[in-house]
Amino acid sequence: MAGVKTWLDSWPVFRQLTGPDPLGRGHAARSKRTEAVTSRTATADRVVKSICPYCAVGCGQRVFVKDEQIVQIEGDPDSPVSRGRLCPKGSASKQLVTSPTRVTTVKYRRPHGTEWEDLPLDTAMEMIADRVLAAREKGWQEFDGDQRVNRTMGLASLGGATLDNEENYLMKKLYSAMGAIQIENQARI
Ligand code: SF4
């Protein structure tokens, strides 16, 4: 008879109907395997507060670290913006750091090229600076009719939703200082 009881006890519906968990949201729904599992959040060495980098909502995140590696990212209940919630993108943001397909080098495809090639970061920065200066010069307008404008129509900026307030502020300063007037951000949240 004891064997039958043990067998019945392994059946979640039996536990739900006969035990103290009639809604099946706790003990009744747990298996031995569940009991043996320890969450990554419980074994982490420390927790770092951060902000989801995916969009302009800026939901708060708790980043769990073990052996100096990110092991889990969850919503931060202390955040007044998101109160512990993350959308599916934010919930999956650990992969931004740990994915084996993450791109960690500068990729460049030459004009008319068909393949991407890796460039040293310093080389890429020099190339970008050269192109920015050339475009600024080429599109420079000193006058519009009789009106002195001192601006360049050769540069424009369209920011993405992953940019935060501070980054947008710095970009506006930079582009305005270079004489650009077409400065926008696509985020409208
Ligand atoms: S991507 Fe999702 S989790 Fe991240 S900030 Fe935007 S709404 Fe929040």
CSV table of N, CA and C and ligand atoms in Angstrom, one decimal, residues 51-61 82 85-91 189, ligand 1:
chain,number,residue,atom,x,y,z
A,51,ILE,N,20.9,49.1,-17.1
A,51,ILE,CA,19.8,49.5,-17.9
A,51,ILE,C,19.8,48.7,-19.2
A,52,CYS,N,18.6,48.2,-19.6
A,52,CYS,CA,18.5,47.5,-20.8
A,52,CYS,C,18.9,48.4,-22.0
A,53,PRO,N,19.9,47.9,-22.8
A,53,PRO,CA,20.4,48.8,-23.9
A,53,PRO,C,19.6,48.7,-25.2
A,54,TYR,N,18.5,48.0,-25.2
A,54,TYR,CA,17.8,47.7,-26.5
A,54,TYR,C,16.9,48.9,-27.0
A,55,CYS,N,16.2,49.6,-26.1
A,55,CYS,CA,15.4,50.6,-26.6
A,55,CYS,C,15.3,51.8,-25.6
A,56,ALA,N,14.6,52.8,-26.0
A,56,ALA,CA,14.6,54.1,-25.3
A,56,ALA,C,13.8,54.0,-24.0
A,57,VAL,N,13.0,53.0,-23.8
A,57,VAL,CA,12.3,52.9,-22.5
A,57,VAL,C,13.2,52.8,-21.3
A,58,GLY,N,14.4,52.1,-21.5
A,58,GLY,CA,15.4,52.1,-20.4
A,58,GLY,C,15.0,51.4,-19.2
A,59,CYS,N,14.5,50.2,-19.4
A,59,CYS,CA,14.1,49.3,-18.2
A,59,CYS,C,15.3,49.0,-17.4
A,60,GLY,N,15.0,48.9,-16.1
A,60,GLY,CA,16.1,48.6,-15.1
A,60,GLY,C,16.4,47.1,-15.1
A,61,GLN,N,17.6,46.7,-15.0
A,61,GLN,CA,18.0,45.3,-15.0
A,61,GLN,C,18.9,45.0,-13.8
A,82,SER,N,10.3,50.5,-15.0
A,82,SER,CA,9.8,49.2,-15.4
A,82,SER,C,9.3,48.3,-14.2
A,85,ARG,N,10.0,44.6,-14.6
A,85,ARG,CA,9.6,43.9,-15.8
A,85,ARG,C,10.6,44.1,-16.9
A,86,LEU,N,10.7,43.1,-17.9
A,86,LEU,CA,11.4,43.2,-19.1
A,86,LEU,C,10.6,42.6,-20.2
A,87,CYS,N,10.7,43.2,-21.4
A,87,CYS,CA,10.0,42.6,-22.5
A,87,CYS,C,10.9,41.5,-23.0
A,88,PRO,N,10.4,40.7,-24.0
A,88,PRO,CA,11.3,39.6,-24.5
A,88,PRO,C,12.7,39.9,-24.9
A,89,LYS,N,12.8,41.1,-25.5
A,89,LYS,CA,14.1,41.5,-26.0
A,89,LYS,C,15.0,41.8,-24.8
A,90,GLY,N,14.5,42.5,-23.8
A,90,GLY,CA,15.3,42.8,-22.6
A,90,GLY,C,15.6,41.5,-21.8
A,91,SER,N,14.7,40.6,-21.8
A,91,SER,CA,14.9,39.3,-21.1
A,91,SER,C,16.0,38.5,-21.7
A,189,ILE,N,9.3,57.1,-28.4
A,189,ILE,CA,8.6,56.4,-27.2
A,189,ILE,C,8.4,57.4,-26.1
B,1,SF4,S1,13.9,46.5,-25.1
B,1,SF4,FE1,12.2,45.9,-23.7
B,1,SF4,S2,13.2,45.5,-21.7
B,1,SF4,FE2,14.6,46.7,-23.0
B,1,SF4,S3,14.3,48.9,-22.5
B,1,SF4,FE3,13.0,48.4,-24.2
B,1,SF4,S4,11.0,47.7,-23.4
B,1,SF4,FE4,12.5,47.6,-21.7
